[in-house]
Short mmCIF file of N, CA and C in Angstrom, two decimals:
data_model
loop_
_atom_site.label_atom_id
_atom_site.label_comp_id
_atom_site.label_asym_id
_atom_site.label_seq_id
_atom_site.Cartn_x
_atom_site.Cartn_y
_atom_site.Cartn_z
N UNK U 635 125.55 65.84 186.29
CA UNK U 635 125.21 66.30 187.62
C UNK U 635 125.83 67.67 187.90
N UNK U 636 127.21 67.71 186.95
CA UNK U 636 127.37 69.29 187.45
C UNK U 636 126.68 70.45 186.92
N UNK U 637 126.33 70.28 185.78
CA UNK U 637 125.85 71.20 184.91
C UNK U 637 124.74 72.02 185.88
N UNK U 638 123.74 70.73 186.28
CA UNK U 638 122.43 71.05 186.89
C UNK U 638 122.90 72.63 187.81
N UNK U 639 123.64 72.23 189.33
CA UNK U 639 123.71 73.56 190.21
C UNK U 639 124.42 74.56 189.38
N UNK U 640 124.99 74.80 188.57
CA UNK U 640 125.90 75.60 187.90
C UNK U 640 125.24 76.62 186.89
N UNK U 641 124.25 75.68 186.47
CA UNK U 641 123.29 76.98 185.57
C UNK U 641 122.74 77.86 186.44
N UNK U 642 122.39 78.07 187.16
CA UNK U 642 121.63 79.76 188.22
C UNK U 642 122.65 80.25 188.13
N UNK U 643 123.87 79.68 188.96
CA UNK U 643 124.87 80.71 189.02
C UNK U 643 125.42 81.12 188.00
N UNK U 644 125.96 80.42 187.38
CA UNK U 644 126.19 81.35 185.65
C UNK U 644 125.60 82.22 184.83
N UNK U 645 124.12 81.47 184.87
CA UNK U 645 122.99 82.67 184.33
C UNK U 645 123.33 83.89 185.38
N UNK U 646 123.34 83.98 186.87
CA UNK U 646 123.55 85.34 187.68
C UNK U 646 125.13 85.95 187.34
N UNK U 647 125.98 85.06 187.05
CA UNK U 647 126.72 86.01 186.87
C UNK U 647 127.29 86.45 185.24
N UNK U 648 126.34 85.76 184.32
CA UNK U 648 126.28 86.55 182.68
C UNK U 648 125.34 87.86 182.80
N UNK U 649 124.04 87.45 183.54
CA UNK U 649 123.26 88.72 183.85
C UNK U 649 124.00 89.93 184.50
N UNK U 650 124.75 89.48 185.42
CA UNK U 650 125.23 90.58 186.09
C UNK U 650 126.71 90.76 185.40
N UNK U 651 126.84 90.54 184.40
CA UNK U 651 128.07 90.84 183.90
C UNK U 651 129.57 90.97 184.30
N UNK U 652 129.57 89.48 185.38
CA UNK U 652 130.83 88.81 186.32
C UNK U 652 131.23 88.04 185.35
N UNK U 653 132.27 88.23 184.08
CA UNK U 653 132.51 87.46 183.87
C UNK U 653 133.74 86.90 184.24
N UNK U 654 134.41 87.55 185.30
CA UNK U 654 135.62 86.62 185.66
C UNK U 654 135.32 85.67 186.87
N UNK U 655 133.94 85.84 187.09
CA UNK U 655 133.48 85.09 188.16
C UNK U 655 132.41 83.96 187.27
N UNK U 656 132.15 84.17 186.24
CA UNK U 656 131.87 83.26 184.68
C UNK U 656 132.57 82.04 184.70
N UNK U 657 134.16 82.75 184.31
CA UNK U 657 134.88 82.07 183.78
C UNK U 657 135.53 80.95 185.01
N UNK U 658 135.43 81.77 185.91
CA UNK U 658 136.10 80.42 187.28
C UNK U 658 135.09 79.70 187.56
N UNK U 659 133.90 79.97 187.86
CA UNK U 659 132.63 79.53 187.90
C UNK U 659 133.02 78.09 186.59
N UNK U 660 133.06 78.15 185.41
CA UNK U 660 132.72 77.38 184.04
C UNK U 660 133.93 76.54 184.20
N UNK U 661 135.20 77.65 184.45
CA UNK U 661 136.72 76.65 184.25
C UNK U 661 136.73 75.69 185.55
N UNK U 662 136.28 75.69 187.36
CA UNK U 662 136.23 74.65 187.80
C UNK U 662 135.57 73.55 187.58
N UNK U 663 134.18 73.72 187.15
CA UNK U 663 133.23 72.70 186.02
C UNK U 663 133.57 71.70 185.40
N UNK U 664 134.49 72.62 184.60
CA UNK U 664 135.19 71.50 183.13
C UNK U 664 136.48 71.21 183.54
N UNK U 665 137.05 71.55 184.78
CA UNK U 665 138.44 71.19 185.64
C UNK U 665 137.78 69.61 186.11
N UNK U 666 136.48 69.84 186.83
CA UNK U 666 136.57 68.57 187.77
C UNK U 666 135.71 67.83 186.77
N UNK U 667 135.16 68.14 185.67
CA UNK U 667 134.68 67.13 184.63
C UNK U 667 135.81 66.50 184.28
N UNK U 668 137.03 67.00 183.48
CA UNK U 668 138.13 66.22 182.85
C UNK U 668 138.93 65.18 184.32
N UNK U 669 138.91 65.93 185.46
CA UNK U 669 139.10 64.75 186.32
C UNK U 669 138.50 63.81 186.48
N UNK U 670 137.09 63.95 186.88
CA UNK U 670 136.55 62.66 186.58
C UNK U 670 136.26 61.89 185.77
N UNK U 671 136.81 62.42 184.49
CA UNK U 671 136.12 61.26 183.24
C UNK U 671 137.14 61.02 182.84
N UNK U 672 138.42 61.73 182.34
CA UNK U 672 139.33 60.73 182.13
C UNK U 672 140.26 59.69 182.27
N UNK U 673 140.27 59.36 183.71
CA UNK U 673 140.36 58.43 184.47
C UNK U 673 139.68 57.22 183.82
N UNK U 674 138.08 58.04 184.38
CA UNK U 674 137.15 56.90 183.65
C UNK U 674 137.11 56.30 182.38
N UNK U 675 137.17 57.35 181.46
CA UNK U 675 137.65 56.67 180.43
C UNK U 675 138.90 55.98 180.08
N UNK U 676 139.91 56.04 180.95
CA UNK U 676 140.82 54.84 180.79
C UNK U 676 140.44 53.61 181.48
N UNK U 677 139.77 53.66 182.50
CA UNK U 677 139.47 52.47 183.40
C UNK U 677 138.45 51.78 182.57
N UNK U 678 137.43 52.44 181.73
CA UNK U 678 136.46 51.98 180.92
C UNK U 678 137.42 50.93 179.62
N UNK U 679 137.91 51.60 179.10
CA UNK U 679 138.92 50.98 177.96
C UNK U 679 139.65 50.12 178.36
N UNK U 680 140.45 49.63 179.95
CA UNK U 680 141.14 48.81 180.24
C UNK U 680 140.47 47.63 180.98
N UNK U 681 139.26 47.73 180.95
CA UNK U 681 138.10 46.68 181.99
C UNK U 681 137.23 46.46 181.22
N UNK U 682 137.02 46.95 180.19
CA UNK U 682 135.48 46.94 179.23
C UNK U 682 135.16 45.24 179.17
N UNK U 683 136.31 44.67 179.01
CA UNK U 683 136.05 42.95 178.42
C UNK U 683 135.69 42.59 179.81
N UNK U 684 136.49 42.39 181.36
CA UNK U 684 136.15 41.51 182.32
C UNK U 684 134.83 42.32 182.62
N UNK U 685 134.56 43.35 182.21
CA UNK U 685 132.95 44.13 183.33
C UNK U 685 132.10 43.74 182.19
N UNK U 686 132.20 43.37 181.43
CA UNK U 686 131.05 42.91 180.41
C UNK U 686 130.81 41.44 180.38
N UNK U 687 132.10 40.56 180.53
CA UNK U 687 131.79 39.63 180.74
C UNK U 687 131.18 39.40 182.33
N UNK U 688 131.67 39.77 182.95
CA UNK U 688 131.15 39.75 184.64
C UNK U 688 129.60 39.92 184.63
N UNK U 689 128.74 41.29 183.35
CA UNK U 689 127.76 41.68 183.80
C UNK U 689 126.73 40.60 182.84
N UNK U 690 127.05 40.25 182.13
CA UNK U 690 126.40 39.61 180.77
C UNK U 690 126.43 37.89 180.75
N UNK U 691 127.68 37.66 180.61
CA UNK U 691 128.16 36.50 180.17
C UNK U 691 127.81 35.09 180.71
N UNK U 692 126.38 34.79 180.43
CA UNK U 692 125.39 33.97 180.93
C UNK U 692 124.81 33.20 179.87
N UNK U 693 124.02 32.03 180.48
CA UNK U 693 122.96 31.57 179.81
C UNK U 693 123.34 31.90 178.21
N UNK U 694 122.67 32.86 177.59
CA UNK U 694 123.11 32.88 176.00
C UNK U 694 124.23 33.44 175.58
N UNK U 695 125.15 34.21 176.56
CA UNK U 695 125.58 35.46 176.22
C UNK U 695 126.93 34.02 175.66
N UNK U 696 127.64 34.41 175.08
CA UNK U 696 128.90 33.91 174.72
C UNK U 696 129.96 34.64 175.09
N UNK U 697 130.87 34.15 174.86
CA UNK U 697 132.66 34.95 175.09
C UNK U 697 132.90 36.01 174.03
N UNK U 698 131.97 35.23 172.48
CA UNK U 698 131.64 35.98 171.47
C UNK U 698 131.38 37.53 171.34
N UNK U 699 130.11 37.09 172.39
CA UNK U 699 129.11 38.05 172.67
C UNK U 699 129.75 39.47 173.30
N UNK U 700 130.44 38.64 173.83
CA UNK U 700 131.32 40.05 175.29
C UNK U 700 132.39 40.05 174.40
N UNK U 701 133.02 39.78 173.72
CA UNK U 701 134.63 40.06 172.74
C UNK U 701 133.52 41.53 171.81
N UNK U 702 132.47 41.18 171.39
CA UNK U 702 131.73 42.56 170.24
C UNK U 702 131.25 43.72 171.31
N UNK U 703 130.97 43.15 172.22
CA UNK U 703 130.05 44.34 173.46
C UNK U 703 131.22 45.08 173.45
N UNK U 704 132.52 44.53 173.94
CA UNK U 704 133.43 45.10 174.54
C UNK U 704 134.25 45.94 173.06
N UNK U 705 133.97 45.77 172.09
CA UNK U 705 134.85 46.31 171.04
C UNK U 705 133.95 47.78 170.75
N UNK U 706 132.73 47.64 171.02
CA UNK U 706 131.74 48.59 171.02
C UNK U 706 132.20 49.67 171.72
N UNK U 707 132.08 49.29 173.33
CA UNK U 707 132.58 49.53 173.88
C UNK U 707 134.12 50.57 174.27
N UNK U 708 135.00 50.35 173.65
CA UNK U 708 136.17 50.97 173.10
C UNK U 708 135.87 52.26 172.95
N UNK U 709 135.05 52.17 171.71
CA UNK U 709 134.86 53.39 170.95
C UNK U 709 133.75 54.80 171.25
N UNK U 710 133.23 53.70 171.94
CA UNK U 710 131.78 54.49 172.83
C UNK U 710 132.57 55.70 173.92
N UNK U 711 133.81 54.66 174.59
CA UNK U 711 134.00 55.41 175.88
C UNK U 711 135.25 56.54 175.31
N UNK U 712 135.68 56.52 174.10
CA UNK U 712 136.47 57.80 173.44
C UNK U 712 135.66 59.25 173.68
N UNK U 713 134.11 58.98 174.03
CA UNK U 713 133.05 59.91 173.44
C UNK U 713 132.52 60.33 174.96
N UNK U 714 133.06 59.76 175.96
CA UNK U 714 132.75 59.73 177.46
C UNK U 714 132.96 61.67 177.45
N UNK U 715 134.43 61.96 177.48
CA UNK U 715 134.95 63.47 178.30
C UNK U 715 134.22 64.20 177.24
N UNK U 716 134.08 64.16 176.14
CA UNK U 716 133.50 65.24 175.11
C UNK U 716 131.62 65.55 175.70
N UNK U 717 131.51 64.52 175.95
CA UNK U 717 130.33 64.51 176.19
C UNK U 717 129.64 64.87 177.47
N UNK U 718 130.27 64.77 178.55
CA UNK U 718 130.29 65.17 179.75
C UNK U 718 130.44 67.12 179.69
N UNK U 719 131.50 67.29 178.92
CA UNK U 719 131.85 68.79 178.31
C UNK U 719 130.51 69.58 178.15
N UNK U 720 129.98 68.27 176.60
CA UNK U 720 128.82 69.45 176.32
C UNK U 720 127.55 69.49 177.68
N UNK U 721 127.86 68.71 178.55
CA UNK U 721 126.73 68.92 179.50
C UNK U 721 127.03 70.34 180.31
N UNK U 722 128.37 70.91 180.00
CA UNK U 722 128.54 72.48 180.53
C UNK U 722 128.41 73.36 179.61
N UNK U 723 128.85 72.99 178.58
CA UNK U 723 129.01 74.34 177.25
C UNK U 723 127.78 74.26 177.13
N UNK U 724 126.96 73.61 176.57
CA UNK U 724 125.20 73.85 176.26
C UNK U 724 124.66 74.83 177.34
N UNK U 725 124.94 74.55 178.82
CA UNK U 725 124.26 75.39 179.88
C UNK U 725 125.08 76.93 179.58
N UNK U 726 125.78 76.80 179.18
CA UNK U 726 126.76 78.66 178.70
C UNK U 726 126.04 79.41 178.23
N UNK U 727 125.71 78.31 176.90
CA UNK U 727 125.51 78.95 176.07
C UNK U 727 123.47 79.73 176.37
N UNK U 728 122.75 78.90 177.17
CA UNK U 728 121.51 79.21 177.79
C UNK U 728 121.40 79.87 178.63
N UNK U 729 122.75 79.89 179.64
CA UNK U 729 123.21 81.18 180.08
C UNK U 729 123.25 82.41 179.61
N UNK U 730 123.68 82.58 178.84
CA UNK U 730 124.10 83.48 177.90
C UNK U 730 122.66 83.91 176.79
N UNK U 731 121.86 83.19 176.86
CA UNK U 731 120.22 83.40 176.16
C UNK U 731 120.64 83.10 174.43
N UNK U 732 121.82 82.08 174.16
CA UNK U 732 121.95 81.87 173.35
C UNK U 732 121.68 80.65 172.65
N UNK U 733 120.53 80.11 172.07
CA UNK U 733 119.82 79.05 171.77
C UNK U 733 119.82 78.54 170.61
N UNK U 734 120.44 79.44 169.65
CA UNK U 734 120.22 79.32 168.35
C UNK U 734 121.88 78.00 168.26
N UNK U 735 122.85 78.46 168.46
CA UNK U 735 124.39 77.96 168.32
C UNK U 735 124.06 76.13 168.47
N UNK U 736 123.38 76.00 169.80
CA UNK U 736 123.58 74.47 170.69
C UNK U 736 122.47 73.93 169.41
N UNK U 737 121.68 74.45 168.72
CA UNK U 737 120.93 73.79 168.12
C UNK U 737 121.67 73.45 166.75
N UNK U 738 121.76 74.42 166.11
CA UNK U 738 122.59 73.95 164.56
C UNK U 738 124.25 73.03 165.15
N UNK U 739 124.37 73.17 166.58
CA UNK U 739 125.80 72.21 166.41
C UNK U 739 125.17 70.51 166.47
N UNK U 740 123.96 70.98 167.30
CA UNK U 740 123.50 69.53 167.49
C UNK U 740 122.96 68.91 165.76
N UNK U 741 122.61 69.59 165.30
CA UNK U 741 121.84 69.45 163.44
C UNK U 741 123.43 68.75 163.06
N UNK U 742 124.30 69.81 163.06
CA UNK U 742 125.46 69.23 162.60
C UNK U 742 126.08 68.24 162.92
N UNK U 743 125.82 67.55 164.18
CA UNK U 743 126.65 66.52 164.68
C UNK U 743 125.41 65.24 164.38
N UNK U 744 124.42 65.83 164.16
CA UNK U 744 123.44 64.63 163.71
C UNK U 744 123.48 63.71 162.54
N UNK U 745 124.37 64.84 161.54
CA UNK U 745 123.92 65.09 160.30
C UNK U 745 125.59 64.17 160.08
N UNK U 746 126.59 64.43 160.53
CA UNK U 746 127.72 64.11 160.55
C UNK U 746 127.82 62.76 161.11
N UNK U 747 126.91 62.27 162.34
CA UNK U 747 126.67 60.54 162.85
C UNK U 747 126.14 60.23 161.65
N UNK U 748 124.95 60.34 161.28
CA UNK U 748 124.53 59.62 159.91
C UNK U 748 125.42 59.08 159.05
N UNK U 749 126.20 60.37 158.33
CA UNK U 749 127.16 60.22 157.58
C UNK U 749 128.67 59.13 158.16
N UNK U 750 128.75 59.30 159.33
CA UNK U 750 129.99 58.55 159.45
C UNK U 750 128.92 56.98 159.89
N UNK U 751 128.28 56.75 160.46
CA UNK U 751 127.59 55.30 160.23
C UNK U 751 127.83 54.87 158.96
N UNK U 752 126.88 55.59 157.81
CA UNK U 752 127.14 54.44 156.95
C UNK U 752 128.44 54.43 156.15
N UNK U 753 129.16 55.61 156.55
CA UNK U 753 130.70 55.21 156.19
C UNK U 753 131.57 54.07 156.69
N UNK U 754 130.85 53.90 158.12
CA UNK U 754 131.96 52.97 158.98
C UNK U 754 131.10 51.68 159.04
N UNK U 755 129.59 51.55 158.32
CA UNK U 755 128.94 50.33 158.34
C UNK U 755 129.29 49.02 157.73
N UNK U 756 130.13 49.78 156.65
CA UNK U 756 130.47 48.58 155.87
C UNK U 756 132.27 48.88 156.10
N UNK U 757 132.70 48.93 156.89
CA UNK U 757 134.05 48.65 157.49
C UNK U 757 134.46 47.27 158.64
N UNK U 758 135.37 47.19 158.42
CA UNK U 758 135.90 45.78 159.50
C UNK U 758 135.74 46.35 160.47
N UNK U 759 135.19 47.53 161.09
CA UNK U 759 134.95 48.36 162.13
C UNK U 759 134.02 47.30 163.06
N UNK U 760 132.65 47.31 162.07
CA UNK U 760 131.23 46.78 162.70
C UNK U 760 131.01 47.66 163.61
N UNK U 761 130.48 46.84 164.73
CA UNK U 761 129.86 47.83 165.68
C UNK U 761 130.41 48.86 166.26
N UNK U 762 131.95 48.85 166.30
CA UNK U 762 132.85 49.72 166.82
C UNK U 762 132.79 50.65 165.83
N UNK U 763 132.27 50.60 164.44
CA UNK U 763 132.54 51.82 163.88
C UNK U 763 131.28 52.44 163.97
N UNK U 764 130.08 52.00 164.79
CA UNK U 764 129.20 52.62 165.03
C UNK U 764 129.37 53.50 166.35
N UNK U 765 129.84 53.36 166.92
CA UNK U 765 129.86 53.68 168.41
C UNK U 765 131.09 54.68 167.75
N UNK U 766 132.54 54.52 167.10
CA UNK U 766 133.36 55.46 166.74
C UNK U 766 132.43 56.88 166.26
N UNK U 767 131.45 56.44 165.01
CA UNK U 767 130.87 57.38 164.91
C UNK U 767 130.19 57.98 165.56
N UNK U 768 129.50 58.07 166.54
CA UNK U 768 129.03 58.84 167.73
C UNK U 768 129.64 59.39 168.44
N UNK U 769 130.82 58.58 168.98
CA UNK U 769 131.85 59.62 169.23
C UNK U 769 132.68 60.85 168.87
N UNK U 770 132.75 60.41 167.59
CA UNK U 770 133.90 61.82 166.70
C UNK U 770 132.49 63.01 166.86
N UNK U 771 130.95 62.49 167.14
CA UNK U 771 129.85 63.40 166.13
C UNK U 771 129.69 64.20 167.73
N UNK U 772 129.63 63.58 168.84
CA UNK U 772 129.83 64.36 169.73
C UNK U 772 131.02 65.48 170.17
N UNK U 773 132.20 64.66 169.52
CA UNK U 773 133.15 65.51 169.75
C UNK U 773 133.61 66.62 168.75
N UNK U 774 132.62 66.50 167.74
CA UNK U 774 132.44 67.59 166.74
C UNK U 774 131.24 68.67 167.48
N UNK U 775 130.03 67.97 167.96
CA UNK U 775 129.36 69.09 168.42
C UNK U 775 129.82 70.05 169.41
N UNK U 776 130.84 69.56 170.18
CA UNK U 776 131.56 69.91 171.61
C UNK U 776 133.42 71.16 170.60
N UNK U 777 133.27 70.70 169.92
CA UNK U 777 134.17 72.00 169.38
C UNK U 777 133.53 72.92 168.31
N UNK U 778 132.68 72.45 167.66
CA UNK U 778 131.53 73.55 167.33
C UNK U 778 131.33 74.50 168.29
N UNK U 779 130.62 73.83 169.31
CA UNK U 779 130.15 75.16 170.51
C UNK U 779 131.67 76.18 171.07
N UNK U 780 132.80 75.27 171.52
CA UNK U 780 133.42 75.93 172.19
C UNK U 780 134.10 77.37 170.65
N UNK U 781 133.79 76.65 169.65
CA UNK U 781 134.05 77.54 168.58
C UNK U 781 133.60 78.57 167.89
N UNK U 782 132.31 78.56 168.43
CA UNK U 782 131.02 80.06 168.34
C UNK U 782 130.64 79.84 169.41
N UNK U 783 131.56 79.95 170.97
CA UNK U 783 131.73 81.07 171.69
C UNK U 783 132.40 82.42 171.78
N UNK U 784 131.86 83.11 172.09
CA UNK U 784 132.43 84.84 171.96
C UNK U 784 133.93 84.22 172.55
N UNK U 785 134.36 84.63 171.78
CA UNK U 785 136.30 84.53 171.77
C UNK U 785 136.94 83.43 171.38
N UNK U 786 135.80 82.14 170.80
CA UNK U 786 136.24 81.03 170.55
C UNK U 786 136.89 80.20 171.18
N UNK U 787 138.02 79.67 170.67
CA UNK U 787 139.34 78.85 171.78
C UNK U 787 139.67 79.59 172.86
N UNK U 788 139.64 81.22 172.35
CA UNK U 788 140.35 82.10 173.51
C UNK U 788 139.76 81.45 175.01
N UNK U 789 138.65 80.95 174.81
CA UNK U 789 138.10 81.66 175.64
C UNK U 789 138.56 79.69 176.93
N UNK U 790 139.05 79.15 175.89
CA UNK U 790 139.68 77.94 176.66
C UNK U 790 140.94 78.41 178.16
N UNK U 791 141.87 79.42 177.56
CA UNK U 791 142.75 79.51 178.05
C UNK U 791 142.21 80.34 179.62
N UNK U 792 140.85 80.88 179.47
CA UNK U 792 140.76 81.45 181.11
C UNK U 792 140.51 80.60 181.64
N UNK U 793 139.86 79.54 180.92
CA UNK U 793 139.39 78.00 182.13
C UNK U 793 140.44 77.26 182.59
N UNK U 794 141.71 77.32 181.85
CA UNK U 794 142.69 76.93 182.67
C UNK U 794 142.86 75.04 182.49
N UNK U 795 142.08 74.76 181.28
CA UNK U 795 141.87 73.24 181.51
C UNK U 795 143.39 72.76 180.55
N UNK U 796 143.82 73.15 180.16
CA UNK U 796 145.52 72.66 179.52
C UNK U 796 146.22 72.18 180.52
N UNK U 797 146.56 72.78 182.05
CA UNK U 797 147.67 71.71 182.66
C UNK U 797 146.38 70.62 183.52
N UNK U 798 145.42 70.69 183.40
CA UNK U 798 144.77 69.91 183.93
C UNK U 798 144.61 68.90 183.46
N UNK U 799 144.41 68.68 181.97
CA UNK U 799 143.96 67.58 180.96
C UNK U 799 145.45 66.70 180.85
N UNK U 800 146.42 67.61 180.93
CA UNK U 800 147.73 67.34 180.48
C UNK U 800 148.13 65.93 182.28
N UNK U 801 147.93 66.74 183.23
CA UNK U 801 148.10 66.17 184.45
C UNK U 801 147.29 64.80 184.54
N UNK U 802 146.14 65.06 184.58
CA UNK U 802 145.10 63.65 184.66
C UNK U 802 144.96 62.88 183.03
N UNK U 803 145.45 63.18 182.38
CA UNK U 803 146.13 62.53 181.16
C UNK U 803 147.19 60.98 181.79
N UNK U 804 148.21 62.20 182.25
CA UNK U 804 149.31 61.14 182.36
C UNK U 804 148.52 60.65 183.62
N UNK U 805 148.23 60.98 184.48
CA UNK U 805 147.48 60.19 185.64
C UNK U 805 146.96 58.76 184.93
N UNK U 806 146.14 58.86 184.13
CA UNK U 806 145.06 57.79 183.58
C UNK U 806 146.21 56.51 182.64
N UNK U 807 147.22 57.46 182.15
CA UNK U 807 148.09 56.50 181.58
C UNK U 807 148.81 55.76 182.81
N UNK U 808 149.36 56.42 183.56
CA UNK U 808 149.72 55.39 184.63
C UNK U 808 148.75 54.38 185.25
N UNK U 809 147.48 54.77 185.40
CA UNK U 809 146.45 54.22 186.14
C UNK U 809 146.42 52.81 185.19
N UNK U 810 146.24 53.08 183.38
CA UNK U 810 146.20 52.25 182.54
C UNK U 810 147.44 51.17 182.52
N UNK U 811 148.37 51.59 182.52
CA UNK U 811 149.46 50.79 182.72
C UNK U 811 149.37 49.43 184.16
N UNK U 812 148.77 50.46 184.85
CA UNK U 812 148.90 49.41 186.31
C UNK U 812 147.62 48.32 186.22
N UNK U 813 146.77 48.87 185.81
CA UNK U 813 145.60 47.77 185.12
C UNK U 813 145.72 46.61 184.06
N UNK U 814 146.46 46.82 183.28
CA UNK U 814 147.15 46.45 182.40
C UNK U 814 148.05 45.01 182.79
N UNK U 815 148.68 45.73 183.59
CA UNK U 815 149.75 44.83 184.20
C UNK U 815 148.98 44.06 185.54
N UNK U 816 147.55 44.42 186.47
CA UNK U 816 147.32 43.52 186.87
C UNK U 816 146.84 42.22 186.07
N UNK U 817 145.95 42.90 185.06
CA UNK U 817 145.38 42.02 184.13
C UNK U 817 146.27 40.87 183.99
N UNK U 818 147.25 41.03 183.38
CA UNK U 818 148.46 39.98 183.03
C UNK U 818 148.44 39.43 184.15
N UNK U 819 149.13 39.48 185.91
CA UNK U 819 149.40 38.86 186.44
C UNK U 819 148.29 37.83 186.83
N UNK U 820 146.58 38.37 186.76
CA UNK U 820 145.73 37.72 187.05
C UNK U 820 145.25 36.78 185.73
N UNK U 821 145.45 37.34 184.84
CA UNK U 821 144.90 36.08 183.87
C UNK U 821 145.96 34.92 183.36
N UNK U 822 147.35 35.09 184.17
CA UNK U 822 148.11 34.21 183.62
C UNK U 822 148.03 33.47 184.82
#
């Protein structure tokens, strides 16, 4: 949802050659992306079993059933913030009238899921090593791009997302901890 309003204005200010109005423009983006998803992705990883069993666990579904959803699960939601990411870096880079980059990262991260599936198919992984692999392949396409951008990593440090990730990091670990510990008091 953010990406959507954010492309005009970015495209106006790559055209007009604002890029410090670019870069605040892109770095609040991926500021309030990493807020909202990594949270989520801890709340996803610490609830995955009761919200699956809550949503599923019927008629055929087994305890079984929701113990594999939820292991899936795990690995899927590693792939949550990377992925949310490329829903800004892709618009940069189209910003920027650059079309060729988002395509060979996507070839590459295609090409790299394949490869890690049937690496992780025949692992004690199972389905989790399917869902792992989608994850690492997104989070390969998502440092590809930020890596053939003009300045590369540099170009991390104007967005400013280091004490942010670092802050709502430990946020999510506390958040995880307190989930954690309701869990216990409620299932015992």
């Amino acid at each position: 949802a953010m990406a959507t309003p954010i492309l005009p204005q970015l495209t106006l200010h790559v055209h007009d050659k604002q890029t410090d109005r670019q870069h605040a423009l892109f770095g609040f983006a991926m500021r309030a992306t990493i807020i909202l998803f990594q949270p989520a992705t801890m709340g996803l990883i610490m609830l995955r079993e009761p919200l699956v069993a809550l949503l599923f666990e019927r008629l055929n579904w087994t305890a079984e059933d929701t113990g594999g959803a939820a292991w899936a699960i795990l690995f899927y939601s590693l792939g949550l913030v990377p992925m949310a990411a490329m829903q800004l870096v892709v618009p940069l880079y189209y910003a920027r009238l650059n079309l060729r980059e988002p395509l060979k990262a996507s070839i590459a991260a295609i090409l790299l899921n394949i490869a890690l599936n049937a690496l992780f198919m025949h692992t004690p992984l199972r389905q989790g090593g399917l869902a792992l692999a989608t994850s690492l392949s997104v989070l390969a396409n998502l440092l590809l791009l930020l890596l053939w951008l003009e300045g590369g990593f540099g170009e991390l440090r104007k967005w400013r997302l280091g004490a942010t990730a670092i802050r709502c990091l430990a946020a999510s670990a506390v958040m995880g901890l307190v989930i954690f510990c309701l869990r216990l008091a409620v299932e015992s």
